[in-house]
Short mmCIF file of C-alpha atoms and ligand atoms in Angstrom, two decimals:
data_model
loop_
_atom_site.label_atom_id
_atom_site.label_comp_id
_atom_site.label_asym_id
_atom_site.label_seq_id
_atom_site.Cartn_x
_atom_site.Cartn_y
_atom_site.Cartn_z
CA UNK A 75 42.57 131.35 81.23
CA UNK A 76 45.29 130.15 83.59
CA UNK A 77 48.83 128.99 83.11
CA UNK A 78 48.42 125.37 84.06
CA UNK A 79 51.31 123.05 84.49
CA UNK A 80 51.04 119.44 85.50
CA UNK A 81 54.50 119.63 87.10
CA UNK A 82 53.75 122.63 89.29
CA UNK A 83 50.00 122.74 89.92
CA UNK A 84 50.52 125.08 92.88
CA UNK A 85 51.87 127.71 90.50
CA UNK A 86 48.65 128.10 88.51
CA UNK A 87 48.16 131.81 88.03
CA UNK A 88 45.64 133.87 86.12
CA UNK A 89 47.13 134.79 82.76
CA UNK A 90 47.73 138.51 83.26
CA UNK A 91 49.81 138.23 86.47
CA UNK A 92 51.72 135.33 84.92
CA UNK A 93 52.46 137.58 81.97
CA UNK A 94 53.86 140.19 84.37
CA UNK A 95 50.88 142.52 84.85
CA UNK A 96 51.55 144.69 87.89
CA UNK A 97 50.00 147.54 89.86
CA UNK A 98 52.35 149.94 88.06
CA UNK A 99 50.47 149.19 84.82
CA UNK A 100 47.00 148.84 86.36
CA UNK A 101 47.41 152.34 87.81
CA UNK A 102 47.58 153.72 84.27
CA UNK A 103 44.09 152.51 83.32
CA UNK A 104 41.14 154.87 83.09
CA UNK A 105 38.35 154.08 85.62
CA UNK A 106 36.17 152.42 82.96
CA UNK A 107 38.96 151.47 80.59
CA UNK A 108 37.29 150.01 77.49
CA UNK A 109 40.46 148.52 76.01
CA UNK A 110 41.92 145.33 77.51
CA UNK A 111 45.66 145.06 78.23
CA UNK A 112 47.78 142.77 76.09
CA UNK A 113 51.49 142.10 76.38
CA UNK A 114 53.55 142.16 73.21
CA UNK A 115 54.99 138.67 72.81
CA UNK A 116 56.45 138.73 69.29
CA UNK A 117 57.86 141.41 67.04
CA UNK A 118 57.49 140.75 63.31
CA UNK A 119 58.25 143.10 60.49
CA UNK A 120 54.56 143.26 59.58
CA UNK A 121 53.09 143.48 63.03
CA UNK A 122 53.28 142.88 66.74
CA UNK A 123 51.68 139.86 68.35
CA UNK A 124 50.09 140.47 71.75
CA UNK A 125 48.61 138.20 74.36
CA UNK A 126 45.90 139.01 76.89
CA UNK A 127 42.94 137.41 78.63
CA UNK A 128 41.29 135.40 75.81
CA UNK A 129 43.15 137.41 73.15
CA UNK A 130 46.17 137.03 70.90
CA UNK A 131 45.78 139.77 68.28
CA UNK A 132 48.30 141.18 65.85
CA UNK A 133 48.56 144.95 65.84
CA UNK A 134 50.24 147.12 63.18
CA UNK A 135 53.97 147.81 63.46
CA UNK A 136 53.21 151.53 63.62
CA UNK A 137 52.23 151.13 67.26
CA UNK A 138 55.46 152.25 68.97
CA UNK A 139 55.88 149.12 71.06
CA UNK A 140 58.46 146.41 71.49
CA UNK A 141 58.44 142.95 72.99
CA UNK A 142 57.46 143.10 76.66
CA UNK A 143 55.38 146.25 76.28
CA UNK A 144 51.89 146.44 77.69
CA UNK A 145 49.37 147.84 75.23
CA UNK A 146 45.69 148.71 75.65
CA UNK A 147 44.24 146.89 72.67
CA UNK A 148 41.79 148.82 70.54
CA UNK A 149 39.98 146.10 68.58
CA UNK A 150 38.18 148.58 66.32
CA UNK A 151 41.28 150.58 65.40
CA UNK A 152 44.28 148.40 66.30
CA UNK A 153 46.69 151.12 65.15
CA UNK A 154 45.30 153.35 67.90
CA UNK A 155 46.20 150.87 70.66
CA UNK A 156 47.97 152.75 73.46
CA UNK A 157 51.36 151.71 74.86
CA UNK A 158 51.49 151.96 78.64
CA UNK A 159 54.37 153.70 80.38
CA UNK A 160 57.31 151.35 80.81
CA UNK A 161 59.04 150.24 83.96
CA UNK A 162 62.22 149.71 82.00
CA UNK A 163 63.44 149.79 78.42
CA UNK A 164 66.49 148.16 76.86
CA UNK A 165 67.70 149.84 73.72
CA UNK A 166 70.81 150.18 71.60
CA UNK A 167 72.03 152.06 68.60
CA UNK A 168 70.75 150.15 65.60
CA UNK A 169 73.39 148.14 63.77
CA UNK A 170 74.59 149.46 60.42
CA UNK A 171 74.65 153.04 59.26
CA UNK A 172 71.19 153.96 60.36
CA UNK A 173 71.40 156.50 63.12
CA UNK A 174 68.49 155.07 64.98
CA UNK A 175 67.70 153.64 68.33
CA UNK A 176 66.46 150.08 68.35
CA UNK A 177 64.12 149.12 71.15
CA UNK A 178 65.12 145.65 72.30
CA UNK A 179 62.69 144.84 75.09
CA UNK A 180 60.53 146.59 77.67
CA UNK A 181 59.45 145.96 81.24
CA UNK A 182 62.20 143.49 82.04
CA UNK A 183 63.20 142.66 85.62
CA UNK A 184 66.39 140.69 84.94
CA UNK A 185 68.61 140.33 81.89
CA UNK A 186 70.72 137.21 81.62
CA UNK A 187 73.78 138.41 79.73
CA UNK A 188 74.75 135.17 78.06
CA UNK A 189 78.14 134.04 76.84
CA UNK A 190 79.92 130.69 76.61
CA UNK A 191 83.02 129.21 78.18
CA UNK A 192 84.78 129.37 74.78
CA UNK A 193 86.01 131.92 72.22
CA UNK A 194 82.83 133.97 72.58
CA UNK A 195 83.93 135.08 76.06
CA UNK A 196 85.13 138.68 75.93
CA UNK A 197 85.40 141.02 78.91
CA UNK A 198 84.98 144.25 76.91
CA UNK A 199 81.82 142.93 75.28
CA UNK A 200 80.41 141.78 78.63
CA UNK A 201 81.06 145.25 80.06
CA UNK A 202 79.09 146.74 77.19
CA UNK A 203 76.10 144.57 77.97
CA UNK A 204 76.34 145.26 81.69
CA UNK A 205 76.42 149.04 81.08
CA UNK A 206 73.42 148.77 78.74
CA UNK A 207 71.40 146.79 81.26
CA UNK A 208 72.35 148.92 84.28
CA UNK A 209 71.41 152.00 82.29
CA UNK A 210 67.94 150.61 81.74
CA UNK A 211 67.50 150.13 85.48
CA UNK A 212 67.35 146.37 85.02
CA UNK A 213 69.27 143.80 87.07
CA UNK A 214 72.03 142.08 85.04
CA UNK A 215 73.18 138.51 85.68
CA UNK A 216 76.08 137.03 83.68
CA UNK A 217 75.32 133.50 82.50
CA UNK A 218 78.21 131.38 81.24
CA UNK A 219 77.01 128.42 79.18
CA UNK A 220 78.71 125.27 77.88
CA UNK A 221 80.38 124.51 81.20
CA UNK A 222 80.11 120.84 80.19
CA UNK A 223 82.32 121.44 77.14
CA UNK A 224 85.03 123.25 79.05
CA UNK A 225 87.92 121.77 81.06
CA UNK A 226 88.00 124.54 83.63
CA UNK A 227 84.89 126.76 83.65
CA UNK A 228 86.03 128.40 86.89
CA UNK A 229 88.67 130.33 84.91
CA UNK A 230 85.82 132.05 83.03
CA UNK A 231 83.84 132.60 86.22
CA UNK A 232 86.83 134.26 87.88
CA UNK A 233 87.33 136.58 84.91
CA UNK A 234 83.64 137.50 84.73
CA UNK A 235 83.68 138.30 88.43
CA UNK A 236 86.39 140.91 87.94
CA UNK A 237 83.95 143.08 85.94
CA UNK A 238 81.98 144.36 88.91
CA UNK A 239 80.67 143.23 92.28
CA UNK A 240 77.20 144.35 91.18
CA UNK A 241 76.54 141.40 88.90
CA UNK A 242 76.13 137.76 89.92
CA UNK A 243 77.84 135.19 87.69
CA UNK A 244 76.24 131.80 87.00
CA UNK A 245 77.95 128.98 85.12
CA UNK A 246 75.91 126.11 83.70
CA UNK A 247 75.02 123.63 81.02
CA UNK A 248 72.20 125.36 79.12
CA UNK A 249 70.54 122.04 78.36
CA UNK A 250 68.49 119.84 80.68
CA UNK A 251 67.81 120.80 84.31
CA UNK A 252 70.68 123.14 85.16
CA UNK A 253 68.98 126.40 84.05
CA UNK A 254 65.76 125.72 85.99
CA UNK A 255 67.74 125.19 89.17
CA UNK A 256 70.45 127.80 88.80
CA UNK A 257 68.28 130.63 87.42
CA UNK A 258 65.27 129.92 89.68
CA UNK A 259 65.86 132.85 92.02
CA UNK A 260 65.32 135.34 89.17
CA UNK A 261 62.40 133.48 87.59
CA UNK A 262 59.69 133.83 90.22
CA UNK A 263 55.99 134.47 89.60
CA UNK A 264 55.23 137.65 87.68
CA UNK A 265 58.88 138.26 86.82
CA UNK A 266 60.13 138.99 83.30
CA UNK A 267 63.59 137.86 82.28
CA UNK A 268 65.40 138.16 78.94
CA UNK A 269 68.44 136.53 77.35
CA UNK A 270 70.88 138.78 75.49
CA UNK A 271 74.17 137.85 73.88
CA UNK A 272 75.93 136.78 70.70
CA UNK A 273 74.63 134.14 68.33
CA UNK A 274 75.30 130.55 69.33
CA UNK A 275 75.83 131.08 73.05
CA UNK A 276 72.68 129.14 73.99
CA UNK A 277 69.94 131.72 74.55
CA UNK A 278 67.29 129.60 72.87
CA UNK A 279 68.60 126.45 74.53
CA UNK A 280 68.16 128.23 77.88
CA UNK A 281 64.68 129.42 76.91
CA UNK A 282 63.69 125.87 76.00
CA UNK A 283 65.09 124.56 79.27
CA UNK A 284 63.06 127.10 81.27
CA UNK A 285 59.84 126.69 79.30
CA UNK A 286 60.29 122.90 79.23
CA UNK A 287 59.48 122.95 75.51
CA UNK A 288 61.26 122.93 72.20
CA UNK A 289 59.53 126.18 71.26
CA UNK A 290 62.73 127.81 70.08
CA UNK A 291 64.81 126.34 67.29
CA UNK A 292 68.48 125.83 68.20
CA UNK A 293 71.41 125.03 65.96
CA UNK A 294 75.05 124.05 66.28
CA UNK A 295 77.84 126.61 66.11
CA UNK A 296 80.77 126.75 63.68
CA UNK A 297 83.58 124.55 64.95
CA UNK A 298 86.44 126.85 64.01
CA UNK A 299 85.45 130.06 65.79
CA UNK A 300 82.49 129.03 68.02
CA UNK A 301 80.26 131.55 66.25
CA UNK A 302 76.55 130.87 65.92
CA UNK A 303 74.39 130.91 62.81
CA UNK A 304 71.81 133.49 63.84
CA UNK A 305 69.16 130.85 64.27
CA UNK A 306 66.68 133.02 66.18
CA UNK A 307 65.44 135.85 63.99
CA UNK A 308 62.89 137.64 66.14
CA UNK A 309 62.29 138.50 69.77
CA UNK A 310 59.75 136.29 71.49
CA UNK A 311 58.19 136.19 74.91
CA UNK A 312 57.25 132.82 76.42
CA UNK A 313 55.65 131.80 79.69
CA UNK A 314 57.25 129.25 81.97
CA UNK A 315 55.29 127.01 84.33
CA UNK A 316 56.34 129.02 87.39
CA UNK A 317 54.44 132.02 85.97
CA UNK A 318 57.44 133.97 84.69
CA UNK A 319 57.84 135.55 81.25
CA UNK A 320 61.02 134.70 79.35
CA UNK A 321 62.22 136.68 76.33
CA UNK A 322 64.54 135.06 73.80
CA UNK A 323 66.32 137.40 71.39
CA UNK A 324 68.35 137.00 68.19
CA UNK A 325 72.12 137.01 68.66
CA UNK A 326 73.60 140.49 68.38
CA UNK A 327 76.45 141.06 65.97
CA UNK A 328 77.32 144.40 67.40
CA UNK A 329 76.25 146.27 70.49
CA UNK A 330 76.65 150.03 70.31
CA UNK A 331 75.62 152.02 73.34
CA UNK A 332 73.63 155.18 72.98
CA UNK A 333 72.16 157.43 75.66
CA UNK A 334 73.69 155.16 78.29
CA UNK A 335 76.02 157.49 80.20
CA UNK A 336 74.41 156.49 83.47
CA UNK A 337 75.10 152.81 82.81
CA UNK A 338 78.74 153.40 81.90
CA UNK A 339 79.24 155.47 85.04
CA UNK A 340 77.48 152.85 87.16
CA UNK A 341 79.77 150.12 85.86
CA UNK A 342 82.96 152.16 86.28
CA UNK A 343 82.16 154.31 89.33
CA UNK A 344 85.81 154.76 90.34
CA UNK A 345 86.92 155.92 86.87
CA UNK A 346 83.84 158.09 86.44
CA UNK A 347 84.67 159.79 89.77
CA UNK A 348 88.21 160.37 88.55
CA UNK A 349 86.95 161.99 85.36
CA UNK A 350 84.96 164.51 87.36
CA UNK A 351 88.03 165.47 89.39
CA UNK A 352 89.92 167.00 86.44
CA UNK A 353 90.81 170.69 86.55
CA UNK A 354 88.63 171.54 83.56
CA UNK A 355 85.01 170.47 83.51
CA UNK A 356 85.13 169.66 79.80
CA UNK A 357 88.48 167.84 80.08
CA UNK A 358 88.87 165.33 77.26
CA UNK A 359 91.54 163.46 79.28
CA UNK A 360 94.09 163.92 76.53
CA UNK A 361 96.90 166.34 77.33
CA UNK A 362 95.07 168.92 79.42
CA UNK A 363 96.82 170.14 82.57
CA UNK A 364 95.31 168.90 85.83
CA UNK A 365 93.76 165.80 84.24
CA UNK A 366 92.98 163.35 87.05
CA UNK A 367 92.58 160.44 84.63
CA UNK A 368 96.04 160.82 83.06
CA UNK A 369 97.52 161.42 86.52
CA UNK A 370 96.06 158.16 87.81
CA UNK A 371 97.34 156.37 84.75
CA UNK A 372 100.84 157.74 85.26
CA UNK A 373 100.86 156.87 88.94
CA UNK A 374 99.99 153.25 88.20
CA UNK A 375 97.03 153.25 90.61
CA UNK A 376 94.53 152.03 88.00
CA UNK A 377 94.31 148.89 85.89
CA UNK A 378 95.44 150.18 82.50
CA UNK A 379 93.48 147.71 80.39
CA UNK A 380 90.28 148.46 82.28
CA UNK A 381 90.97 152.18 81.96
CA UNK A 382 91.36 151.80 78.18
CA UNK A 383 88.10 149.84 77.94
CA UNK A 384 86.25 152.50 79.95
CA UNK A 385 87.63 155.35 77.84
CA UNK A 386 86.61 153.59 74.64
CA UNK A 387 83.11 152.83 75.88
CA UNK A 388 82.53 156.29 77.35
CA UNK A 389 83.73 157.97 74.14
CA UNK A 390 81.57 155.75 71.96
CA UNK A 391 78.52 156.36 74.12
CA UNK A 392 79.06 160.10 73.92
CA UNK A 393 79.46 160.11 70.15
CA UNK A 394 76.43 157.92 69.52
CA UNK A 395 74.28 160.00 71.85
CA UNK A 396 75.36 163.20 70.11
CA UNK A 397 74.60 161.68 66.70
CA UNK A 398 71.18 160.59 67.89
CA UNK A 399 70.44 164.05 69.31
CA UNK A 400 71.36 165.60 65.96
CA UNK A 401 69.10 163.22 64.19
CA UNK A 402 66.24 163.94 66.56
CA UNK A 403 66.52 167.66 66.02
CA UNK A 404 67.08 167.61 62.25
CA UNK A 405 64.93 164.74 61.08
CA UNK A 406 61.34 165.87 61.31
CA UNK A 407 60.17 162.55 59.96
CA UNK A 408 61.98 160.43 62.49
CA UNK A 409 58.85 158.46 63.21
CA UNK A 410 56.71 158.11 66.25
CA UNK A 411 59.16 155.86 68.09
CA UNK A 412 61.61 158.57 68.95
CA UNK A 413 58.94 161.08 69.86
CA UNK A 414 57.29 158.50 72.03
CA UNK A 415 60.58 157.64 73.72
CA UNK A 416 61.40 161.25 74.37
CA UNK A 417 58.14 161.65 76.21
CA UNK A 418 58.43 158.46 78.15
CA UNK A 419 62.00 157.86 79.16
CA UNK A 420 62.96 159.35 82.48
CA UNK A 421 66.53 160.54 82.94
CA UNK A 422 69.06 159.05 85.32
CA UNK A 423 68.50 155.64 86.92
CA UNK A 424 65.57 154.82 84.71
CA UNK A 425 63.80 152.08 86.54
CA UNK A 426 60.43 153.05 88.01
CA UNK A 427 59.66 151.22 91.21
N1 LIG B 176 76.94 121.08 75.29
C1 LIG B 176 76.29 122.23 75.33
N2 LIG B 176 75.75 122.74 74.20
C2 LIG B 176 75.11 123.91 74.27
C3 LIG B 176 74.99 124.64 75.48
N3 LIG B 176 74.31 125.77 75.22
C4 LIG B 176 74.02 125.77 73.92
N4 LIG B 176 74.50 124.65 73.34
C5 LIG B 176 74.43 124.30 71.90
O1 LIG B 176 74.94 125.42 71.18
C6 LIG B 176 74.23 125.58 69.95
C7 LIG B 176 73.69 126.99 69.85
O2 LIG B 176 72.68 127.17 70.82
P1 LIG B 176 71.41 128.13 70.59
O3 LIG B 176 70.55 128.00 71.80
O4 LIG B 176 70.80 127.89 69.26
O5 LIG B 176 72.15 129.54 70.59
P2 LIG B 176 71.47 131.01 70.51
O6 LIG B 176 72.19 131.86 71.50
O7 LIG B 176 70.00 130.91 70.66
O8 LIG B 176 71.86 131.46 69.04
P3 LIG B 176 71.08 132.49 68.04
O9 LIG B 176 69.64 132.12 68.00
O10 LIG B 176 71.75 132.33 66.73
O11 LIG B 176 71.29 133.87 68.63
C8 LIG B 176 73.16 124.50 69.95
O12 LIG B 176 73.65 123.41 69.21
C9 LIG B 176 73.01 124.12 71.41
O13 LIG B 176 72.59 122.79 71.59
C10 LIG B 176 75.59 124.08 76.66
O14 LIG B 176 75.56 124.65 77.76
N5 LIG B 176 76.22 122.88 76.52
MG1 LIG B 177 68.47 131.47 69.44
ZN1 LIG B 178 90.80 164.71 82.41
#
């Protein structure tokens, strides 16, 4: 089976490489591996849809996989299908009161952090997403949609660029040809990209533009506050003619970081360095003597709003991580997901090359 496209016949690729199969995964196969690899393309409550050479099975939700995972499919006992080690994993603290980690997507090369040139635009929220993505060892790109509806999109671009030099900023009309042209450099053969962001910002519109289909339903936003209607309800992986996998996700109401200290430090390297220069190692940066953070604040050498955003994010990350650790150690029935993650997630910059 190949990914044929009348528009780009030169891009015909066998299915597995087009789906993002790489040496990193092939190296994990036994010499005479009896179970074929499939990539998880859809996450439903009742099961996970996978796609492989001549296969598109549904496996039980008990298999600890998320969209983008590679799984060795056991046709006789689907529940025993094995999840291959991940190159990267994007996760957050689950919304609501549940103290759980939600796996968002695995084996992603680039995340397009999507927001619009309207009321959705929010620097603190963008920083959250950037920290999350950097923590996963994935390359973030900020995508600003609805440029066509905005008098001066460059104002938004300039603001987004103040976040960090590490992240490119792209501004576009999510409909028609703009996305194919402006996102092309991240959507090469064998790459996997994902759209993350609030509801209504145009993630599905972008997915449709890249896949050149109407596969994803899209829907207008509320006029008064530019909020979306949560049109997309599950994560889905699609192939685009260039042989790149694109993951569309439901809009997130809330993004809470957990176990993402590396990402927060990577986004705010200057402030993180300051926080390690305090007199006491466990300085809470409140009223302790010799606190380098409060000293910098008093001297006016740091941007106070940015400092406040960093303190809030770092504190939240710490609290959520501590809560999760408690849950892991006290809840013996916490399910296979957490146990699996514990075994498989490397510390520090998490991307495996
Ligand atoms: N004019 C214009 N409209 C856009 C643009 N991007 C998205 N839209 C419109 O905005 C609305 C919401 O877009 P969707 O693609 O459904 O948004 P989403 O991010 O997928 O939303 P959820 O699925 O709810 O998370 C639709 O009516 C789109 O046509 C853009 O760049 N320009
Ligand atoms: Mg959508
Ligand atoms: Zn301090």
